[in-house]
Coordinates of C-alpha atoms in Angstrom, one line a residue:
X1 CA -31.1 31.0 20.9
X2 CA -30.4 28.9 24.1
X3 CA -27.2 26.8 24.6
X4 CA -29.4 23.7 24.4
X5 CA -30.7 24.7 21.0
X6 CA -27.2 25.5 19.7
X7 CA -26.0 22.1 20.7
X8 CA -28.7 20.3 18.7
X9 CA -27.5 18.5 15.5
X10 CA -29.4 19.2 12.3
X11 CA -31.5 16.0 12.6
X12 CA -32.6 16.9 16.1
X13 CA -33.5 20.3 14.8
X14 CA -35.7 18.7 12.2
X15 CA -37.4 16.6 14.9
X16 CA -37.9 19.7 17.1
X17 CA -39.5 21.6 14.2
X18 CA -41.9 18.7 13.5
X19 CA -42.9 18.7 17.2
X20 CA -43.6 22.4 17.0
X21 CA -45.7 21.9 13.9
X22 CA -48.0 19.5 15.8
X23 CA -46.3 16.0 15.7
X24 CA -47.2 14.4 19.0
X25 CA -44.2 13.4 21.0
X26 CA -45.6 9.9 21.6
X27 CA -45.7 9.4 17.8
X28 CA -42.0 9.5 17.6
X29 CA -40.5 6.2 16.5
X30 CA -37.1 5.4 15.0
X31 CA -35.5 2.4 13.4
X32 CA -32.1 0.9 12.7
X33 CA -32.4 -1.1 9.5
X34 CA -29.3 -3.2 8.7
X35 CA -29.1 -5.7 5.8
X36 CA -27.9 -9.0 7.2
X37 CA -25.2 -9.5 4.5
X38 CA -22.1 -8.9 6.7
X39 CA -21.0 -7.8 10.1
X40 CA -21.6 -4.3 11.4
X41 CA -18.6 -1.8 11.3
X42 CA -17.7 1.4 13.0
X43 CA -19.8 3.3 10.4
X44 CA -22.9 1.4 11.4
X45 CA -22.0 2.1 15.0
X46 CA -22.5 5.8 14.4
X47 CA -25.9 5.1 12.9
X48 CA -26.8 2.9 15.8
X49 CA -25.7 5.6 18.3
X50 CA -27.7 8.2 16.3
X51 CA -31.0 6.2 16.1
X52 CA -30.9 4.7 19.6
X53 CA -29.6 8.0 21.0
X54 CA -32.6 9.8 19.6
X55 CA -34.8 7.1 21.2
X56 CA -33.2 7.8 24.6
X57 CA -33.4 11.6 24.1
X58 CA -37.1 11.6 23.3
X59 CA -38.1 8.5 25.2
X60 CA -39.2 7.0 21.9
X61 CA -39.1 3.4 20.8
X62 CA -36.5 2.2 18.3
X63 CA -37.1 -0.8 16.1
X64 CA -34.4 -3.2 14.9
X65 CA -35.6 -4.1 11.4
X66 CA -33.5 -6.4 9.2
X67 CA -33.7 -5.4 5.5
X68 CA -33.7 -9.1 4.4
X69 CA -34.8 -8.7 0.8
X70 CA -31.8 -10.3 -0.9
X71 CA -31.5 -14.0 0.1
X72 CA -28.4 -14.5 -2.2
X73 CA -26.3 -12.5 0.2
X74 CA -28.0 -12.7 3.6
X75 CA -27.5 -15.3 6.4
X76 CA -28.7 -16.0 9.9
X77 CA -25.1 -15.7 11.1
X78 CA -25.2 -12.0 10.2
X79 CA -28.5 -11.5 11.9
X80 CA -27.1 -13.0 15.1
X81 CA -23.9 -11.0 14.9
X82 CA -25.8 -7.7 14.4
X83 CA -28.0 -8.4 17.4
X84 CA -25.0 -9.2 19.5
X85 CA -23.2 -6.1 18.5
X86 CA -26.1 -3.8 19.4
X87 CA -26.5 -5.5 22.8
X88 CA -22.8 -5.2 23.5
X89 CA -23.0 -1.4 22.7
X90 CA -25.6 -1.2 25.4
X91 CA -28.7 -0.4 23.4
X92 CA -32.1 -2.1 23.5
X93 CA -34.6 -2.2 20.6
X94 CA -38.3 -2.0 21.0
X95 CA -39.3 -4.6 18.4
X96 CA -37.2 -7.1 16.3
X97 CA -38.7 -6.9 12.9
X98 CA -37.9 -8.1 9.3
X99 CA -38.7 -6.8 5.9
X100 CA -39.7 -10.4 5.2
X101 CA -42.5 -10.0 7.8
X102 CA -44.2 -7.8 5.2
X103 CA -43.7 -9.9 2.0
X104 CA -47.4 -10.7 1.7
X105 CA -48.5 -7.1 2.3
X106 CA -45.9 -5.7 -0.1
X107 CA -47.1 -8.3 -2.7
X108 CA -50.7 -7.2 -2.3
X109 CA -49.8 -3.6 -2.6
X110 CA -47.9 -4.3 -5.8
X111 CA -51.0 -6.0 -7.2
X112 CA -53.0 -2.9 -6.3
X113 CA -50.5 -0.8 -8.3
X114 CA -50.8 -3.0 -11.3
X115 CA -54.6 -2.7 -11.1
X116 CA -54.3 1.1 -11.0
X117 CA -52.0 1.0 -14.1
X118 CA -49.0 2.1 -12.0
X119 CA -46.9 -1.0 -12.4
X120 CA -46.1 -3.4 -15.2
X121 CA -44.2 -6.6 -15.9
X122 CA -41.2 -6.1 -18.2
X123 CA -39.7 -9.1 -20.1
X124 CA -36.4 -7.3 -21.1
X125 CA -33.0 -8.2 -19.8
X126 CA -31.3 -5.9 -17.2
X127 CA -28.9 -4.7 -19.9
X128 CA -31.8 -3.7 -22.2
X129 CA -33.5 -1.9 -19.3
X130 CA -30.3 -0.1 -18.4
X131 CA -29.9 1.2 -22.0
X132 CA -33.4 2.7 -22.0
X133 CA -32.8 4.6 -18.7
X134 CA -31.1 7.5 -20.6
X135 CA -28.6 9.8 -18.9
X136 CA -28.8 12.6 -16.4
X137 CA -29.2 15.0 -19.3
X138 CA -31.2 12.8 -21.7
X139 CA -34.6 11.3 -20.9
X140 CA -35.1 7.5 -21.0
X141 CA -37.2 5.7 -23.5
X142 CA -40.3 3.6 -22.7
X143 CA -40.1 -0.1 -22.4
X144 CA -42.1 -1.9 -25.2
X145 CA -44.0 -3.6 -22.4
X146 CA -44.9 -0.3 -20.6
X147 CA -48.5 -0.3 -21.8
X148 CA -49.2 -4.0 -21.4
X149 CA -52.8 -4.6 -20.4
X150 CA -53.5 -4.8 -16.7
X151 CA -55.0 -8.3 -16.9
X152 CA -51.8 -9.6 -18.7
X153 CA -49.6 -7.9 -16.1
X154 CA -51.5 -9.5 -13.2
X155 CA -51.2 -12.9 -14.9
X156 CA -47.5 -12.6 -15.5
X157 CA -46.8 -11.3 -12.0
X158 CA -48.7 -14.3 -10.6
X159 CA -46.5 -16.6 -12.7
X160 CA -43.4 -14.8 -11.4
X161 CA -44.6 -15.4 -7.9
X162 CA -45.3 -19.1 -8.6
X163 CA -41.8 -19.7 -9.9
X164 CA -42.8 -20.3 -13.6
X165 CA -40.1 -18.0 -14.9
X166 CA -36.3 -18.3 -14.7
X167 CA -34.2 -15.7 -12.9
X168 CA -33.5 -12.5 -14.9
X169 CA -36.4 -13.1 -17.3
X170 CA -39.1 -10.8 -15.8
X171 CA -39.3 -7.9 -13.4
X172 CA -42.1 -5.8 -12.1
X173 CA -41.5 -2.0 -12.7
X174 CA -43.3 1.0 -11.3
X175 CA -44.8 3.2 -14.0
X176 CA -43.6 6.7 -13.1
X177 CA -41.8 8.9 -15.6
X178 CA -39.1 7.9 -18.0
X179 CA -38.2 11.6 -18.6
X180 CA -37.8 12.5 -14.9
X181 CA -34.7 14.5 -14.0
X182 CA -34.3 12.0 -11.1
X183 CA -33.2 8.8 -12.9
X184 CA -34.4 6.7 -10.0
X185 CA -38.0 7.7 -11.0
X186 CA -37.6 6.3 -14.5
X187 CA -39.8 3.2 -14.0
X188 CA -37.7 1.6 -11.2
X189 CA -37.8 -2.2 -10.6
X190 CA -40.0 -3.3 -7.7
X191 CA -39.6 -7.1 -7.9
X192 CA -37.2 -9.5 -9.5
X193 CA -37.3 -13.3 -9.9
X194 CA -34.9 -14.9 -7.5
X195 CA -34.8 -18.6 -6.9
X196 CA -32.9 -18.6 -3.7
X197 CA -33.9 -20.0 -0.2
X198 CA -34.4 -17.2 2.3
X199 CA -33.0 -17.5 5.8
X200 CA -36.5 -17.0 7.3
X201 CA -39.1 -17.7 4.6
X202 CA -37.1 -20.6 3.0
X203 CA -38.6 -21.3 -0.4
X204 CA -42.0 -19.7 0.1
X205 CA -41.2 -16.9 -2.4
X206 CA -39.7 -16.9 -5.9
X207 CA -39.9 -13.1 -6.2
X208 CA -38.3 -10.6 -3.8
X209 CA -38.9 -6.8 -3.4
X210 CA -36.2 -4.3 -4.2
X211 CA -34.9 -2.1 -1.3
X212 CA -36.7 1.1 -2.5
X213 CA -40.1 -0.7 -2.6
X214 CA -39.6 -2.4 0.8
X215 CA -38.0 0.5 2.7
X216 CA -40.7 3.2 2.8
X217 CA -43.6 0.7 3.0
X218 CA -41.9 -1.0 6.0
X219 CA -41.5 2.3 7.7
X220 CA -45.2 3.0 7.1
X221 CA -46.3 -0.3 8.4
X222 CA -44.2 0.2 11.6
X223 CA -45.3 3.9 11.9
X224 CA -41.7 5.1 11.9
X225 CA -41.7 8.9 12.3
X226 CA -38.2 9.7 11.0
X227 CA -36.4 7.3 8.7
X228 CA -32.8 8.4 8.9
X229 CA -30.5 7.2 6.1
X230 CA -27.0 8.0 4.9
X231 CA -26.4 10.5 2.1
X232 CA -26.3 8.0 -0.8
X233 CA -30.0 7.6 -0.3
X234 CA -30.9 11.3 -0.7
X235 CA -31.7 10.8 -4.4
X236 CA -34.0 8.0 -3.3
X237 CA -36.1 10.3 -1.3
X238 CA -38.4 11.2 -4.2
X239 CA -39.0 7.5 -4.9
X240 CA -39.5 6.9 -1.2
X241 CA -42.3 9.5 -1.2
X242 CA -43.8 8.3 -4.5
X243 CA -44.2 4.8 -3.2
X244 CA -45.6 6.1 0.1
X245 CA -48.2 8.1 -1.9
X246 CA -49.5 4.8 -3.4
X247 CA -50.3 3.2 -0.1
X248 CA -50.7 6.1 2.4
X249 CA -54.3 6.5 3.7
X250 CA -54.2 7.6 7.3
X251 CA -52.0 7.4 10.4
X252 CA -48.5 8.8 10.5
X253 CA -46.5 9.3 7.3
X254 CA -42.8 8.6 7.7
X255 CA -40.2 11.2 6.8
X256 CA -36.9 10.3 5.2
X257 CA -33.9 12.5 6.0
X258 CA -30.2 11.9 5.3
X259 CA -26.9 12.4 7.1
X260 CA -23.3 11.7 6.1
X261 CA -22.0 8.2 6.6
X262 CA -19.0 7.7 8.8
X263 CA -15.8 7.2 6.8
X264 CA -12.5 6.4 8.7
X265 CA -9.0 6.9 7.6
X266 CA -6.7 3.9 7.1
X267 CA -9.5 1.5 6.4
X268 CA -12.2 0.5 4.0
X269 CA -15.9 0.6 5.0
X270 CA -17.5 -1.3 2.1
X271 CA -19.0 -4.6 3.3
X272 CA -18.2 -6.1 -0.1
X273 CA -14.5 -5.2 0.4
X274 CA -14.5 -6.3 4.0
X275 CA -16.0 -9.7 2.8
X276 CA -13.2 -9.9 0.2
X277 CA -10.6 -9.5 3.0
X278 CA -12.2 -12.3 4.9
X279 CA -12.7 -14.7 2.0
X280 CA -9.2 -14.1 0.6
X281 CA -7.6 -14.6 4.0
X282 CA -6.0 -11.2 4.4
X283 CA -7.6 -11.3 7.9
X284 CA -8.6 -14.2 10.0
X285 CA -12.4 -13.4 10.0
X286 CA -15.0 -10.7 10.4
X287 CA -13.8 -10.3 14.1
X288 CA -10.1 -10.0 13.2
X289 CA -8.9 -7.2 15.5
X290 CA -7.6 -5.3 12.5
X291 CA -11.1 -5.1 10.9
X292 CA -13.3 -2.0 11.5
X293 CA -16.1 -4.2 12.4
X294 CA -17.7 -3.8 15.9
X295 CA -16.8 -7.5 16.6
X296 CA -13.2 -6.8 15.5
X297 CA -13.0 -3.7 17.7
X298 CA -14.5 -5.6 20.6
X299 CA -11.9 -8.4 20.2
X300 CA -9.1 -5.8 20.0
X301 CA -10.2 -4.4 23.3
X302 CA -12.3 -1.4 22.4
X303 CA -15.0 -0.6 24.9
X304 CA -18.7 0.3 24.2
X305 CA -18.2 3.6 25.9
X306 CA -15.2 4.5 23.7
X307 CA -17.2 3.8 20.5
X308 CA -20.2 5.7 21.7
X309 CA -17.9 8.6 22.7
X310 CA -16.3 8.6 19.3
X311 CA -19.7 8.8 17.6
X312 CA -20.6 11.8 19.8
X313 CA -17.3 13.6 19.3
X314 CA -17.2 13.0 15.5
X315 CA -20.8 14.3 15.3
X316 CA -23.5 14.1 12.7
X317 CA -22.6 15.8 9.4
X318 CA -24.6 16.9 6.3
X319 CA -21.7 16.2 3.9
X320 CA -19.4 13.2 3.4
X321 CA -16.1 13.5 5.1
X322 CA -13.3 11.3 6.5
X323 CA -12.7 11.1 10.2
X324 CA -9.2 10.5 11.3
X325 CA -8.9 7.1 13.0
X326 CA -6.6 8.8 15.5
X327 CA -9.8 10.2 17.1
X328 CA -11.2 6.7 17.6
X329 CA -7.9 5.6 19.1
X330 CA -7.9 8.7 21.4
X331 CA -11.4 7.8 22.7
X332 CA -10.4 4.3 23.6
X333 CA -7.1 5.5 25.2
X334 CA -9.0 8.0 27.2
X335 CA -11.5 5.5 28.5
X336 CA -9.0 2.7 29.2
X337 CA -6.7 5.1 31.0
X338 CA -9.6 5.6 33.5
X339 CA -10.7 2.0 33.7
X340 CA -7.9 -0.5 32.8
X341 CA -5.8 -2.1 35.6
X342 CA -2.1 -1.5 35.3
X343 CA 0.0 -4.6 35.1
X344 CA 3.6 -5.4 34.1
X345 CA 4.7 -7.3 31.1
X346 CA 8.0 -7.5 29.2
X347 CA 7.7 -8.0 25.4
X348 CA 11.4 -8.2 24.5
X349 CA 13.1 -9.6 27.6
X350 CA 16.7 -9.5 28.7
X351 CA 17.8 -11.1 32.0
X352 CA 18.8 -8.8 34.9
X353 CA 20.5 -10.1 38.0
X354 CA 20.6 -8.1 41.2
X355 CA 23.9 -9.4 42.5
X356 CA 23.6 -8.1 46.1
X357 CA 20.0 -9.3 46.5
X358 CA 19.8 -12.5 48.6
X359 CA 19.5 -15.6 46.3
X360 CA 16.6 -17.2 48.0
X361 CA 14.7 -14.1 49.0
X362 CA 11.4 -13.1 47.4
X363 CA 9.0 -10.2 48.2
X364 CA 5.5 -9.4 47.3
X365 CA 5.3 -5.7 46.7
X366 CA 2.2 -3.6 46.8
X367 CA 1.2 -2.0 43.5
X368 CA -1.7 0.3 42.5
X369 CA -4.2 -1.2 40.1
X370 CA -5.1 2.2 38.6
X371 CA -3.9 5.5 39.9
X372 CA -6.8 7.2 38.0
X373 CA -9.4 5.2 40.0
X374 CA -9.1 5.3 43.8
X375 CA -11.6 2.4 44.1
X376 CA -9.4 0.1 42.0
X377 CA -7.3 -0.9 45.0
X378 CA -3.9 -2.6 45.0
X379 CA -2.4 -6.0 44.2
X380 CA 0.7 -7.9 45.2
X381 CA 3.5 -8.3 42.7
X382 CA 6.4 -10.8 43.3
X383 CA 10.0 -9.6 43.3
X384 CA 13.2 -11.6 43.3
X385 CA 16.9 -11.5 42.5
X386 CA 16.5 -12.3 38.8
X387 CA 14.0 -10.3 36.7
X388 CA 13.3 -9.5 33.1
X389 CA 13.4 -6.0 31.7
X390 CA 12.9 -4.7 28.1
X391 CA 16.0 -5.1 26.0
X392 CA 15.4 -1.5 24.7
X393 CA 15.6 -0.2 28.3
X394 CA 19.3 -0.9 28.5
X395 CA 22.4 0.5 26.7
X396 CA 26.0 -0.1 27.7
X397 CA 26.8 3.5 26.9
X398 CA 24.2 6.2 26.5
X399 CA 24.0 10.0 26.2
X400 CA 22.4 12.3 28.7
X401 CA 19.0 12.1 27.0
X402 CA 18.7 8.3 27.6
X403 CA 16.9 8.1 31.0
X404 CA 16.8 4.4 31.2
X405 CA 19.4 1.9 32.3
X406 CA 23.1 2.1 31.3
X407 CA 26.4 1.1 32.9
X408 CA 27.2 3.2 36.0
X409 CA 23.7 4.8 35.9
X410 CA 20.7 4.3 38.3
X411 CA 17.0 3.8 37.6
X412 CA 14.0 2.8 39.7
X413 CA 12.2 -0.5 39.2
X414 CA 8.5 0.3 39.3
X415 CA 7.1 -0.3 42.8
X416 CA 10.5 -1.7 43.9
X417 CA 14.1 -0.5 44.4
X418 CA 16.7 1.7 42.8
X419 CA 19.3 -0.3 40.9
X420 CA 22.6 0.5 39.4
X421 CA 24.1 -1.3 36.3
X422 CA 27.5 -2.7 37.0
X423 CA 28.4 -5.1 34.2
X424 CA 27.1 -7.2 31.4
X425 CA 27.5 -10.8 30.3
X426 CA 27.6 -11.5 26.5
X427 CA 27.4 -14.6 24.3
X428 CA 30.1 -15.4 21.7
X429 CA 28.4 -13.2 19.1
X430 CA 28.5 -10.2 21.4
X431 CA 24.8 -10.1 22.3
X432 CA 24.0 -9.2 25.9
X433 CA 22.4 -12.1 27.7
X434 CA 22.6 -10.8 31.3
X435 CA 22.8 -7.4 33.0
X436 CA 24.4 -7.4 36.5
X437 CA 23.2 -4.7 38.8
X438 CA 23.3 -3.8 42.5
X439 CA 20.4 -2.4 44.4
X440 CA 19.9 0.0 47.3
X441 CA 18.1 -2.0 49.9
X442 CA 16.8 1.1 51.6
X443 CA 15.2 2.6 48.5
X444 CA 12.0 0.4 48.4
X445 CA 9.1 2.3 47.0
X446 CA 6.6 3.4 49.7
X447 CA 8.8 2.4 52.6
X448 CA 9.1 5.9 54.0
X449 CA 12.9 6.0 54.2
X450 CA 14.9 8.9 52.9
X451 CA 16.4 6.6 50.3
X452 CA 12.9 5.6 49.1
X453 CA 12.2 9.3 48.3
X454 CA 15.4 9.7 46.3
X455 CA 14.7 10.9 42.8
X456 CA 16.2 9.2 39.7
X457 CA 15.3 10.1 36.2
X458 CA 14.2 6.7 34.9
X459 CA 11.6 4.2 36.0
X460 CA 11.4 0.7 34.4
X461 CA 8.8 -2.0 34.4
X462 CA 9.9 -5.6 35.0
X463 CA 8.8 -9.1 35.7
X464 CA 10.3 -11.5 38.3
X465 CA 11.7 -14.5 36.3
X466 CA 10.8 -17.0 39.1
X467 CA 7.2 -16.0 38.9
X468 CA 6.9 -14.9 35.3
X469 CA 4.1 -16.3 33.1
X470 CA 4.9 -16.8 29.4
X471 CA 2.4 -15.3 27.0
X472 CA 1.7 -14.6 23.4
X473 CA 1.2 -11.0 22.4
X474 CA -0.3 -10.0 19.1
X475 CA 0.7 -6.5 18.1
X476 CA -2.0 -5.2 15.9
X477 CA -1.6 -2.0 13.9
X478 CA -3.6 -0.3 11.1
X479 CA -4.6 -2.6 8.3
X480 CA -3.6 -0.2 5.6
X481 CA -0.6 2.1 5.1
X482 CA -2.6 4.7 3.1
X483 CA -5.2 7.1 4.6
X484 CA -7.7 6.4 1.8
X485 CA -6.8 2.9 0.3
X486 CA -10.0 2.7 -1.8
X487 CA -9.7 6.2 -3.3
X488 CA -7.6 5.3 -6.3
X489 CA -9.1 4.6 -9.7
X490 CA -6.0 2.9 -11.1
X491 CA -5.0 0.9 -8.0
X492 CA -6.6 -1.9 -6.0
X493 CA -7.1 -1.1 -2.3
X494 CA -5.4 -4.4 -1.4
X495 CA -2.1 -3.0 -2.7
X496 CA -2.0 -0.8 0.4
X497 CA -2.4 -3.5 3.0
X498 CA 0.1 -3.0 5.8
X499 CA 2.6 -5.9 5.9
X500 CA 3.2 -5.2 9.6
X501 CA -0.4 -4.9 10.6
X502 CA 0.1 -8.0 12.8
X503 CA 3.3 -9.0 14.6
X504 CA 3.1 -12.0 16.8
X505 CA 5.4 -12.1 19.9
X506 CA 5.5 -15.5 21.6
X507 CA 8.3 -14.6 24.0
X508 CA 6.5 -12.2 26.3
X509 CA 6.5 -12.6 30.1
X510 CA 3.8 -11.2 32.3
X511 CA 3.2 -10.9 36.0
X512 CA 1.3 -13.9 37.6
X513 CA -1.8 -11.9 38.5
X514 CA -2.8 -12.3 34.8
X515 CA -3.3 -16.0 35.2
X516 CA -6.8 -15.1 36.4
X517 CA -7.6 -12.9 33.4
X518 CA -10.6 -13.8 31.3
X519 CA -11.2 -13.3 27.6
X520 CA -11.8 -9.7 26.7
X521 CA -10.4 -8.4 30.0
X522 CA -8.5 -5.2 29.3
X523 CA -5.2 -4.0 30.8
X524 CA -2.6 -1.3 30.5
X525 CA 0.8 -3.0 30.1
X526 CA 2.8 -0.3 31.8
X527 CA 4.8 1.9 29.5
X528 CA 3.8 -0.2 26.5
X529 CA 0.1 0.2 25.7
X530 CA -3.4 -1.2 26.2
X531 CA -4.0 -4.9 25.7
X532 CA -7.0 -7.2 25.8
X533 CA -7.2 -11.0 26.5
X534 CA -8.0 -12.7 23.2
X535 CA -11.0 -15.0 22.8
X536 CA -8.6 -17.9 22.0
X537 CA -6.6 -17.4 25.3
X538 CA -6.5 -20.1 27.9
X539 CA -4.9 -20.4 31.3
X540 CA -2.2 -22.6 29.8
X541 CA -1.7 -20.3 26.8
X542 CA -2.4 -16.6 27.5
X543 CA -2.9 -14.5 24.4
X544 CA -3.1 -10.7 24.5
X545 CA -4.1 -8.3 21.7
X546 CA -2.7 -4.8 21.6
X547 CA -5.6 -2.4 21.5
X548 CA -3.6 0.8 21.0
X549 CA -0.1 1.9 22.0
X550 CA 0.1 4.5 24.8
X551 CA 0.7 7.2 22.3
X552 CA -0.1 7.8 18.6
X553 CA 3.0 6.5 16.8
X554 CA 1.5 7.3 13.4
X555 CA 1.5 11.0 14.2
X556 CA 5.3 10.9 14.4
X557 CA 5.5 8.9 11.2
X558 CA 3.4 11.5 9.3
X559 CA 5.7 14.3 10.6
X560 CA 8.8 12.8 9.2

């Protein structure tokens, strides 16, 4: 077997086998079919990358089809957000379609099933129908309405459509087999009465098709060759095929195949639970940077390439599994390391005065924008007598393993000079409010002097106080403290919400070049991590969101 064949995932292998068996390559067509009842999350991103990736691999069209069959949960806002997310990831769909496009056709096909004696109207409540379903080891029992005359079924179904019955009073069921080992084939519901306005068809319909009825028939109408679903739909495949059998005449017959959904540690992936987090104000919205939604990841500073890379590396599996969120974080670090400009910011400032530096002097020092990218160029960073450094970068007394600044010791200021700590100034409570240092005027970085080449063990970032721009920094961390917060039968997933998932710092100072930064611009704050300009940021009030720290701090926590 060639290396290319070995590298194919199992879905690609299925497609290759179908092509060998005679499926014409120009008949390949895929689809991404989200329900517009919430925002897309990282799990959906894997499905997007899979379907659109297959489209690119085989030069085949990919439809974006909205499964809009439940107007009680679906909104235009979600439709717009989904389209925006797919575009942001860099994918283009062939046709924008909706299950609601096919309501009339689905209704007509349902009438045909009634006429063939393969569907009937049931007057029972949902509780009564559920009781008659049986168990996996015991067959179900027939509805008392199962053998209703065809004429009566047609009349009742027409009344359902016309809005003559209240919600929950009647359903249309397929007549299949109440003794089937697959419980989904025990006369499944095809239509229910739902008196809700639809975001597209408004109040034209009083009945709405169930997912299983709409799914395969929509695939058939669109001539989708491979309908790729997550594993929870594997038991639905028999029903998918049964419904197709009822309408299939000629043309291509779609094939449903399943793959494992993407589950990520330290989060929840249920749209219902994500909606709860939004509605109960645990987060600020669907695009809160702590959410696993694509819009949340975008606002946090993730890049399309990092999400696509994550999907590629995590791969397509046949069995459900949990992917460590650290892999996703690695992918964004790796991409931002190559692309994000380096800048200097101080999150926990303490004043440092260079006592032998001229009071009125200021310099503009040259700094690399990104040493990983030669084309990134350089920028000018202002330097003056008084600067801010991180409070954690100074100790009055320190052991040999502390390579930052302490009394009597030297460090280099990034892109600037070597300094030596001489003394400190404290307030009445003993807190350090100023560090007094001297500098070596011949040690300027890049000046070519022997002093500039002198090695010292520590290098610190800094910001000139005279030129510093105050900013707000939002330090985002994982939303949950447990790897699998929704895996407990006796505890609510919300009990595991991380109380420190957001720490707001309004006392940060950044270099002045960041005044020109635009929302969603990404940077590496040197020695601190990767940050993104928030959507709420303005020139008068800069706001930065931490995307990820430079290193995985959670790995250290788990080792303790």
